[in-house]
Coordinates of C-alpha atoms in Angstrom, one line a residue:
M22 CA -42.0 -6.1 -10.8
A23 CA -42.8 -7.9 -7.7
S24 CA -40.0 -9.9 -8.0
A25 CA -37.6 -6.7 -8.7
K26 CA -39.0 -5.1 -5.7
R27 CA -38.4 -7.9 -3.4
A28 CA -34.5 -8.0 -5.1
R29 CA -34.0 -4.3 -4.4
V30 CA -35.8 -4.7 -0.6
E31 CA -33.5 -8.4 0.1
A32 CA -30.4 -5.9 -1.6
A33 CA -31.3 -3.2 1.2
Q34 CA -31.0 -5.6 3.8
A35 CA -27.9 -7.3 3.1
T36 CA -26.2 -3.6 2.4
E37 CA -27.9 -2.6 6.3
L38 CA -26.7 -5.9 7.7
N39 CA -23.0 -6.0 6.5
L40 CA -22.6 -2.2 7.2
A41 CA -23.3 -3.0 11.5
R42 CA -20.6 -6.0 10.7
L43 CA -18.1 -3.1 9.3
R44 CA -19.0 -0.7 13.1
D45 CA -19.5 -3.5 14.9
S46 CA -15.6 -4.5 13.5
L47 CA -14.5 -1.4 14.3
A48 CA -15.7 -1.0 18.0
T49 CA -14.4 -4.0 19.0
G50 CA -11.2 -3.9 17.4
R51 CA -11.3 -6.4 15.1
F52 CA -11.0 -3.6 12.4
V53 CA -9.3 0.0 12.8
H54 CA -10.5 2.9 10.9
P55 CA -7.7 4.6 9.1
T56 CA -9.2 8.0 9.6
E57 CA -9.7 7.5 13.5
D58 CA -9.7 10.7 15.4
G59 CA -6.2 12.0 17.1
I60 CA -4.6 8.6 15.0
L61 CA -1.6 9.6 12.9
N62 CA -2.5 8.1 9.3
F63 CA 0.6 7.1 6.5
A64 CA -0.8 10.1 4.6
D65 CA -0.2 12.4 7.9
L66 CA 3.1 10.7 7.6
A67 CA 3.5 11.7 3.7
Q68 CA 2.2 15.6 4.4
A69 CA 4.5 16.3 7.4
L70 CA 7.5 15.1 5.0
A71 CA 6.4 17.2 1.9
K72 CA 6.1 20.1 4.9
C73 CA 9.8 19.4 6.0
C74 CA 11.2 19.7 2.5
G75 CA 8.9 23.2 2.1
L76 CA 6.3 21.4 -0.2
A77 CA 3.0 20.6 0.1
P78 CA 0.2 18.8 -1.7
A79 CA -2.7 20.0 -3.6
R80 CA -5.1 18.8 -1.3
P81 CA -4.2 18.9 2.6
V82 CA -6.3 17.4 4.7
R83 CA -5.7 16.7 8.6
T84 CA -2.9 19.5 8.5
E85 CA -2.9 20.0 12.2
L86 CA -1.6 16.0 12.6
A87 CA 0.5 16.8 9.8
D88 CA 2.3 20.1 11.3
K89 CA 2.6 18.7 14.5
L90 CA 4.4 15.5 13.3
A91 CA 6.3 17.5 10.7
E92 CA 7.2 19.8 13.7
D93 CA 8.8 16.8 15.9
I94 CA 10.3 15.3 12.8
G95 CA 12.5 18.5 12.7
G96 CA 10.5 20.9 10.0
S97 CA 12.7 22.2 7.7
S98 CA 15.5 23.3 10.8
R99 CA 16.6 19.7 10.3
Q100 CA 19.9 19.4 8.2
H101 CA 19.3 15.7 6.8
V102 CA 15.7 13.8 6.8
V103 CA 16.4 10.0 6.2
V104 CA 13.1 7.7 5.5
V105 CA 13.2 4.0 5.0
L106 CA 10.5 1.9 4.0
C107 CA 10.4 -1.8 4.5
D108 CA 7.3 -3.4 2.5
G109 CA 5.1 -5.2 4.9
M110 CA 6.6 -4.4 7.9
G111 CA 3.9 -4.4 10.6
V112 CA 4.2 -3.6 14.0
D113 CA 3.6 -7.3 15.2
L114 CA 6.9 -8.3 13.3
L115 CA 9.0 -6.5 15.1
A116 CA 8.6 -8.2 18.4
R117 CA 7.9 -11.7 17.2
H118 CA 10.9 -11.8 14.8
G119 CA 13.7 -10.9 17.7
C120 CA 14.3 -7.3 15.8
G121 CA 15.7 -5.9 19.4
F122 CA 17.0 -2.3 17.7
L123 CA 13.9 -1.8 16.0
G124 CA 11.5 -3.7 18.8
A125 CA 12.7 -1.9 21.7
A126 CA 12.8 1.7 19.7
P127 CA 9.2 3.5 21.6
R128 CA 7.2 3.9 18.5
R129 CA 3.9 6.2 18.0
P130 CA 0.8 4.5 16.6
L131 CA 0.8 4.9 12.6
R132 CA -2.1 3.5 11.0
A133 CA -2.1 2.3 7.3
V134 CA -4.1 3.7 4.3
F135 CA -7.5 1.2 3.4
P136 CA -6.7 -0.7 1.2
A137 CA -3.5 -1.8 3.2
T138 CA -1.4 -2.2 0.2
T139 CA 2.2 -1.0 -1.4
P140 CA 0.6 0.8 -4.4
A141 CA -1.8 2.8 -2.4
A142 CA 0.3 3.3 -0.1
L143 CA 3.5 4.3 -2.2
T144 CA 1.2 6.6 -4.1
T145 CA 0.2 8.0 -0.9
L146 CA 3.5 8.6 0.2
A147 CA 4.4 10.4 -3.3
T148 CA 1.2 12.8 -3.4
A149 CA 0.6 13.1 0.0
T150 CA -3.3 12.7 -0.5
W151 CA -5.7 9.6 0.6
P152 CA -6.3 6.6 -2.0
G153 CA -9.9 8.1 -3.1
Q154 CA -7.8 11.6 -4.2
H155 CA -5.0 10.0 -5.7
G156 CA -6.6 7.0 -7.2
M157 CA -4.0 4.3 -7.2
P158 CA -6.2 1.7 -4.8
G159 CA -4.0 -1.1 -6.7
W160 CA -1.4 -2.4 -8.9
E161 CA -4.2 -3.4 -11.5
L162 CA -7.3 -0.8 -12.4
R163 CA -10.0 -1.4 -14.4
D164 CA -10.5 2.0 -16.0
L165 CA -11.9 4.2 -19.0
K166 CA -9.9 6.8 -21.2
A167 CA -10.0 9.6 -19.0
C168 CA -11.8 7.8 -16.4
E169 CA -15.6 8.7 -17.6
F170 CA -17.8 6.6 -15.9
P171 CA -19.7 5.6 -17.7
K172 CA -18.8 6.2 -21.5
E173 CA -20.4 4.6 -24.4
G174 CA -18.6 3.1 -26.9
M175 CA -15.4 2.7 -25.2
D176 CA -14.1 -1.1 -24.1
P177 CA -12.7 -0.7 -20.5
V178 CA -9.0 -1.6 -19.8
Q179 CA -7.0 -2.8 -17.0
L180 CA -3.9 -1.0 -16.1
T181 CA -1.1 -2.3 -15.1
V182 CA 0.8 0.3 -13.3
L183 CA 4.2 -1.8 -11.9
D184 CA 5.7 -2.4 -15.1
S185 CA 8.7 -0.6 -17.5
V186 CA 5.4 1.3 -18.8
V187 CA 1.8 1.5 -17.6
R188 CA 0.0 -1.0 -20.1
D189 CA -3.1 -2.6 -21.1
M190 CA -2.9 -6.2 -19.8
R191 CA -5.6 -6.9 -22.7
T192 CA -4.2 -5.4 -25.5
K193 CA -0.8 -5.3 -23.9
K194 CA -0.5 -1.6 -25.4
P195 CA 1.0 1.0 -23.1
A196 CA -1.5 3.3 -22.0
A197 CA -0.4 6.2 -23.9
E198 CA -1.2 4.6 -27.0
L199 CA -4.5 4.0 -25.8
G200 CA -4.9 7.7 -25.1
F201 CA -3.8 8.0 -21.2
S202 CA -2.0 11.0 -20.1
K203 CA 0.1 10.8 -17.0
K204 CA -2.2 13.2 -15.2
D205 CA -5.2 10.4 -16.6
I206 CA -3.3 7.5 -14.9
Y207 CA -1.6 8.9 -11.6
I208 CA -4.7 11.8 -11.4
D209 CA -2.9 13.5 -8.6
E210 CA 0.9 14.9 -9.1
P211 CA 3.8 13.9 -6.6
W212 CA 4.3 16.8 -3.7
I213 CA 7.9 16.9 -5.2
A214 CA 6.6 18.6 -8.1
R215 CA 4.9 21.2 -6.1
G216 CA 7.5 23.8 -6.4
A217 CA 11.7 23.7 -5.5
S218 CA 12.5 21.8 -2.4
S219 CA 15.5 23.5 -0.2
R220 CA 16.5 19.9 0.2
R221 CA 19.0 17.5 -2.3
M222 CA 17.1 14.4 -2.7
K223 CA 18.2 10.9 -3.3
F224 CA 16.1 8.1 -3.9
I225 CA 16.9 4.7 -2.9
N226 CA 14.3 1.9 -4.5
A227 CA 13.5 -1.4 -5.1
Y228 CA 11.8 -0.6 -8.4
T229 CA 13.9 2.1 -10.0
G230 CA 13.3 2.7 -13.9
T231 CA 9.6 2.0 -14.0
E232 CA 7.4 4.5 -15.5
F233 CA 5.8 4.2 -11.6
T234 CA 9.0 5.3 -10.0
D235 CA 9.8 7.8 -12.5
W236 CA 6.6 9.5 -11.9
F237 CA 6.9 10.5 -8.0
E238 CA 11.0 10.6 -8.6
G239 CA 10.4 13.6 -10.8
E240 CA 13.7 15.0 -12.1
H241 CA 15.8 13.4 -9.1
A242 CA 15.1 9.7 -11.2
K243 CA 18.4 10.4 -12.9
N244 CA 19.8 10.0 -9.7
A245 CA 18.2 7.1 -8.0
M246 CA 19.6 3.9 -6.9
T247 CA 18.2 0.2 -7.4
I248 CA 17.8 -2.2 -4.4
E249 CA 18.6 -5.4 -6.5
E250 CA 15.9 -8.0 -5.9
T251 CA 16.2 -11.8 -4.7
A252 CA 15.6 -13.8 -7.3
Q253 CA 12.0 -15.8 -7.3
E254 CA 13.6 -19.2 -7.2
T255 CA 15.5 -18.2 -3.9
L256 CA 12.7 -17.6 -2.0
G257 CA 12.7 -19.8 1.2
T258 CA 16.6 -20.6 1.1
P259 CA 19.5 -19.3 3.0
E260 CA 20.4 -17.6 -0.3
G261 CA 17.2 -15.8 -0.9
S262 CA 17.4 -14.6 2.8
G263 CA 21.0 -13.7 2.4
Q264 CA 20.7 -11.9 -1.2
A265 CA 17.6 -10.1 0.7
V266 CA 20.0 -8.7 3.2
K267 CA 23.1 -8.2 1.3
F268 CA 21.3 -5.9 -1.1
F269 CA 19.4 -4.0 1.8
N270 CA 22.9 -2.9 3.5
E271 CA 24.1 -1.9 -0.2
G272 CA 20.9 0.5 0.3
V273 CA 22.0 1.6 3.8
D274 CA 25.8 2.4 2.2
C275 CA 24.2 4.5 -0.2
I276 CA 22.2 6.4 2.8
L277 CA 25.4 7.2 4.4
E278 CA 27.4 8.0 1.6
S279 CA 24.1 10.8 0.5
V280 CA 24.6 12.2 3.5
K281 CA 28.0 12.8 4.1
E282 CA 28.2 14.3 0.6
A283 CA 25.6 16.6 1.8
D284 CA 26.5 17.1 5.1
E285 CA 30.4 18.1 3.5
K286 CA 28.8 20.3 0.9
R287 CA 26.8 21.3 3.8
W288 CA 23.2 20.7 1.8
K289 CA 20.1 20.1 3.5
S290 CA 18.9 16.6 2.1
Y291 CA 16.5 14.1 1.9
V292 CA 16.8 10.6 1.4
Y293 CA 14.1 7.7 1.0
M294 CA 15.0 3.9 0.5
Y295 CA 12.2 1.7 -0.2
T296 CA 13.0 -1.7 0.3
A297 CA 10.3 -4.7 -1.7
H298 CA 11.2 -6.9 1.9
P299 CA 10.4 -8.6 4.1
D300 CA 7.1 -8.6 1.7
K301 CA 8.5 -10.3 -1.1
H302 CA 9.4 -13.5 1.2
M303 CA 6.1 -13.1 3.3
H304 CA 4.0 -13.7 0.0
D305 CA 5.5 -16.8 -1.0
L306 CA 6.5 -18.0 2.6
G307 CA 3.9 -16.8 5.4
T308 CA 5.2 -14.6 8.2
D309 CA 6.8 -17.1 10.5
H310 CA 8.7 -19.3 8.2
P311 CA 12.6 -19.2 9.5
E312 CA 13.6 -17.4 6.2
V313 CA 11.3 -14.5 7.0
V314 CA 12.5 -14.2 10.6
K315 CA 16.3 -13.7 9.1
V316 CA 15.5 -11.5 6.8
C317 CA 13.6 -9.3 9.2
R318 CA 16.3 -10.0 11.5
G319 CA 19.3 -8.2 8.8
I320 CA 17.5 -5.5 8.2
N321 CA 16.6 -4.8 11.8
D322 CA 20.7 -5.1 12.2
A323 CA 21.3 -3.0 9.1
L324 CA 19.4 -0.2 10.5
E325 CA 20.9 -0.1 13.8
R326 CA 24.0 0.3 11.9
L327 CA 23.1 3.3 9.8
W328 CA 22.0 4.5 12.9
V329 CA 25.5 4.5 14.8
K330 CA 26.8 5.8 11.9
L331 CA 23.9 8.4 11.2
K332 CA 23.2 9.7 14.8
R333 CA 26.3 12.4 14.9
F334 CA 24.8 14.2 12.0
D335 CA 21.9 16.9 12.3
V336 CA 19.5 14.3 11.0
T337 CA 16.2 12.8 11.5
M338 CA 15.9 9.0 10.7
I339 CA 12.5 7.6 10.1
V340 CA 11.8 4.1 9.9
T341 CA 8.2 2.6 8.8
A342 CA 6.2 0.7 6.6
D343 CA 3.2 0.4 4.0
H344 CA 1.3 -2.2 5.6
G345 CA 1.7 -5.3 7.8
H346 CA 0.9 -8.6 6.4
V347 CA -1.5 -12.0 7.7
T348 CA -0.4 -15.5 6.9
V349 CA -3.2 -17.6 4.9
N350 CA -3.4 -21.3 5.3
P351 CA -4.6 -23.3 1.9
E352 CA -7.7 -23.8 3.4
E353 CA -8.3 -20.0 3.8
M354 CA -8.0 -19.3 0.1
V355 CA -11.5 -18.6 -1.5
T356 CA -12.5 -18.4 -5.0
L357 CA -15.6 -16.9 -6.9
P358 CA -18.3 -19.2 -7.7
D359 CA -19.8 -19.3 -11.3
P360 CA -23.4 -17.7 -10.2
L361 CA -21.0 -14.6 -8.9
L362 CA -18.6 -14.5 -11.6
D363 CA -21.8 -14.5 -14.4
C364 CA -22.6 -11.2 -12.7
L365 CA -19.1 -9.3 -13.0
E366 CA -17.7 -7.6 -16.1
Y367 CA -14.6 -7.3 -14.2
A368 CA -13.2 -8.3 -10.7
N369 CA -9.6 -7.2 -8.8
V370 CA -9.1 -9.8 -6.7
G371 CA -5.8 -12.3 -6.0
V372 CA -3.6 -13.3 -2.8
H373 CA -1.0 -11.1 -4.0
G374 CA -1.9 -7.8 -1.8
K375 CA -5.4 -7.6 -2.7
G376 CA -7.7 -10.8 -1.7
R377 CA -7.9 -9.3 1.8
H378 CA -10.2 -6.8 0.3
G379 CA -11.6 -6.8 -3.8
Y380 CA -13.6 -4.9 -6.2
F381 CA -16.3 -5.8 -8.0
H382 CA -17.6 -4.0 -11.5
C383 CA -21.2 -5.8 -12.3
R384 CA -22.7 -6.2 -15.6
S385 CA -25.6 -3.7 -16.5
G386 CA -28.4 -4.7 -14.4
R387 CA -27.3 -7.3 -12.1
H388 CA -25.6 -5.7 -8.9
E389 CA -28.9 -7.1 -6.9
E390 CA -27.9 -10.4 -8.6
F391 CA -24.7 -10.7 -7.3
Q392 CA -25.5 -9.3 -4.0
A393 CA -27.7 -12.2 -4.0
A394 CA -25.6 -14.9 -4.9
W395 CA -23.0 -13.5 -2.8
E396 CA -25.4 -13.8 0.3
A397 CA -26.3 -17.0 -0.3
E398 CA -22.5 -18.6 -0.3
P399 CA -21.9 -19.1 3.2
M400 CA -18.1 -19.1 3.0
L401 CA -18.5 -15.6 1.6
R402 CA -20.9 -14.3 4.1
E403 CA -19.2 -15.8 7.3
H404 CA -15.7 -14.6 6.3
F405 CA -15.9 -11.5 4.6
I406 CA -17.9 -7.9 4.6
L407 CA -20.0 -7.1 1.0
L408 CA -20.8 -3.7 0.9
P409 CA -21.8 -1.3 -2.2
V410 CA -18.7 0.8 -2.9
D411 CA -20.5 4.2 -2.4
V412 CA -21.1 3.1 1.4
A413 CA -17.9 2.4 1.9
V414 CA -16.9 5.9 0.8
Q415 CA -19.5 7.0 3.0
E416 CA -17.4 5.3 6.1
G417 CA -14.6 7.0 5.5
L418 CA -12.6 3.8 4.0
F419 CA -10.6 5.4 1.4
G420 CA -10.1 9.0 3.3
P421 CA -11.5 11.7 5.0
D422 CA -13.0 12.9 1.6
A423 CA -15.3 12.1 -1.3
P424 CA -13.2 9.9 -4.0
V425 CA -12.7 12.7 -7.0
P426 CA -14.8 11.6 -9.9
A427 CA -11.4 10.4 -11.9
A428 CA -10.7 7.8 -9.1
R429 CA -14.2 7.1 -8.6
P430 CA -14.3 4.4 -11.8
R431 CA -11.4 2.3 -10.4
L432 CA -13.0 1.2 -7.0
G433 CA -16.4 -0.6 -8.8
D434 CA -19.3 -1.4 -7.9
F435 CA -18.7 -3.6 -4.7
L436 CA -15.9 -3.7 -2.2
S437 CA -15.4 -7.0 -0.2
I438 CA -13.2 -7.0 3.3
S439 CA -11.8 -9.8 4.9
L440 CA -13.1 -10.6 8.4
G441 CA -10.4 -12.7 9.6
A442 CA -7.5 -15.1 7.5
H443 CA -9.7 -15.7 4.7
T444 CA -8.4 -14.5 1.4
L445 CA -9.5 -14.0 -2.4
V446 CA -7.7 -16.1 -4.8
S447 CA -8.5 -15.9 -8.6
P448 CA -8.9 -18.8 -10.2
N449 CA -5.0 -19.3 -11.4
E450 CA -3.9 -19.0 -8.1
L451 CA -5.4 -22.3 -6.9
T452 CA -2.4 -23.7 -7.3
Y453 CA -0.9 -22.6 -4.1
K454 CA -3.4 -24.9 -2.5
T455 CA -1.4 -27.6 -3.2
E456 CA 2.3 -25.9 -3.8
C457 CA 2.7 -24.6 -0.7
K458 CA 1.4 -24.7 2.8
C459 CA 0.8 -20.9 3.3
Q460 CA 1.5 -17.8 1.9
G461 CA 1.1 -14.2 2.8
A462 CA -1.4 -11.6 2.2
H463 CA -2.6 -8.4 3.3
G464 CA -5.1 -5.2 2.2
S465 CA -8.2 -5.6 5.1
L466 CA -8.6 -3.4 7.9
T467 CA -7.6 -5.6 10.6
P468 CA -4.6 -4.4 12.8
T469 CA -2.3 -6.6 11.6
E470 CA -2.9 -4.9 8.9
M471 CA -3.3 -1.7 9.5
N472 CA -0.9 -1.1 12.4
I473 CA 2.7 0.0 11.0
P474 CA 5.6 1.2 12.9
L475 CA 6.5 5.3 13.5
L476 CA 10.1 5.0 14.4
I477 CA 11.6 8.5 15.0
F478 CA 15.7 8.8 15.2
K479 CA 16.9 12.2 16.5
G480 CA 20.4 13.5 16.4
E481 CA 22.8 12.2 18.6
S482 CA 20.5 9.7 20.3
A483 CA 19.3 6.5 19.4
Q484 CA 16.3 7.0 21.1
A485 CA 12.7 7.2 19.1
V486 CA 11.3 10.0 20.3

């Protein structure tokens, strides 16, 4: 009994220390908070776009910020609204890589959602709700049928979302065969499904044809265009960057055709284009590789070409991103030691967009043991903050409101957040340490990952407002 009591006291002390480190990191600017008062968040942008289309999310929050942004975009009176989202293109890339058109445009402060990852952001864009409400904090999610937590007699599944269909990677079965409905998986509904918009909608998407894109595009999925992907083996070569820019320009051409057609037919329109670049190149090459620079400059030039041809229309063009990137060197890649793994039922970590934070699901009764084992590892203690998820929730990291009951199980028991460049990797990713010099990653609260561009171009001027 005495040892159990001592373990609880030590766990509470560790939590208090890590909470103080989190708050100090936010106070000193080492971290930025996703819900900082007066600073627009990606969720506010999503809500503003819904409003411009005459629709609204199921759970609107921070409505004053969203309403003001919608008014600035042009609201329902603007004939055409075009949104271009470049995956991973954080604010710092624009100046560093010579993106003259985008880098010189005045921009507003905009924060990513936390975690600063694509699944959290794209689901926020689709639903105009925060990760704590939409329940998609990653592409891989530990879950139980209907998110009942806990539920005896049921084995957990690992839902892998970004596939042709959502499936359990343990059994390889589609989630539907295991009893999951779309509502069980996606929890919230897309704002485009909440009524009839006055706008004709066009989607140009890197992942078109997956269950995820079909869900958020709804009835418009049948007319969506796919942006082709560069082949994995060409990354780091001129062929790879050339393909990425070529495919992006094809998407730009589709935007121009869509707006022109809508204008000729006097339709109001909403055109959304998502590209997986420069994120895809940066994951393999880091943020400063010459081929990454070529991709960024190619995207910049294509968007300048797009705006030159669009600005004669009654149009607002918005350029943004889902998150930024940091470069992680091999010596900064960290694996969890066996004493920690022994305490876990599931750990959601990995360098590709999630190792900057981690969700840990402990085995029954081993929470304090896990926490003590973490604090006993100098590498983890120095470079990461570990918090019980409920404490992270109280700090508002997953949004202004507490997670809905259906989303809460996916967050696990503990959350780790990287303080610098160090990133968690799974054992099968150890090969990166010998096969490459560095990798790009994202998902923490650092300014590089959380500060994303919000460029708004309106009408007959190439000036952002």
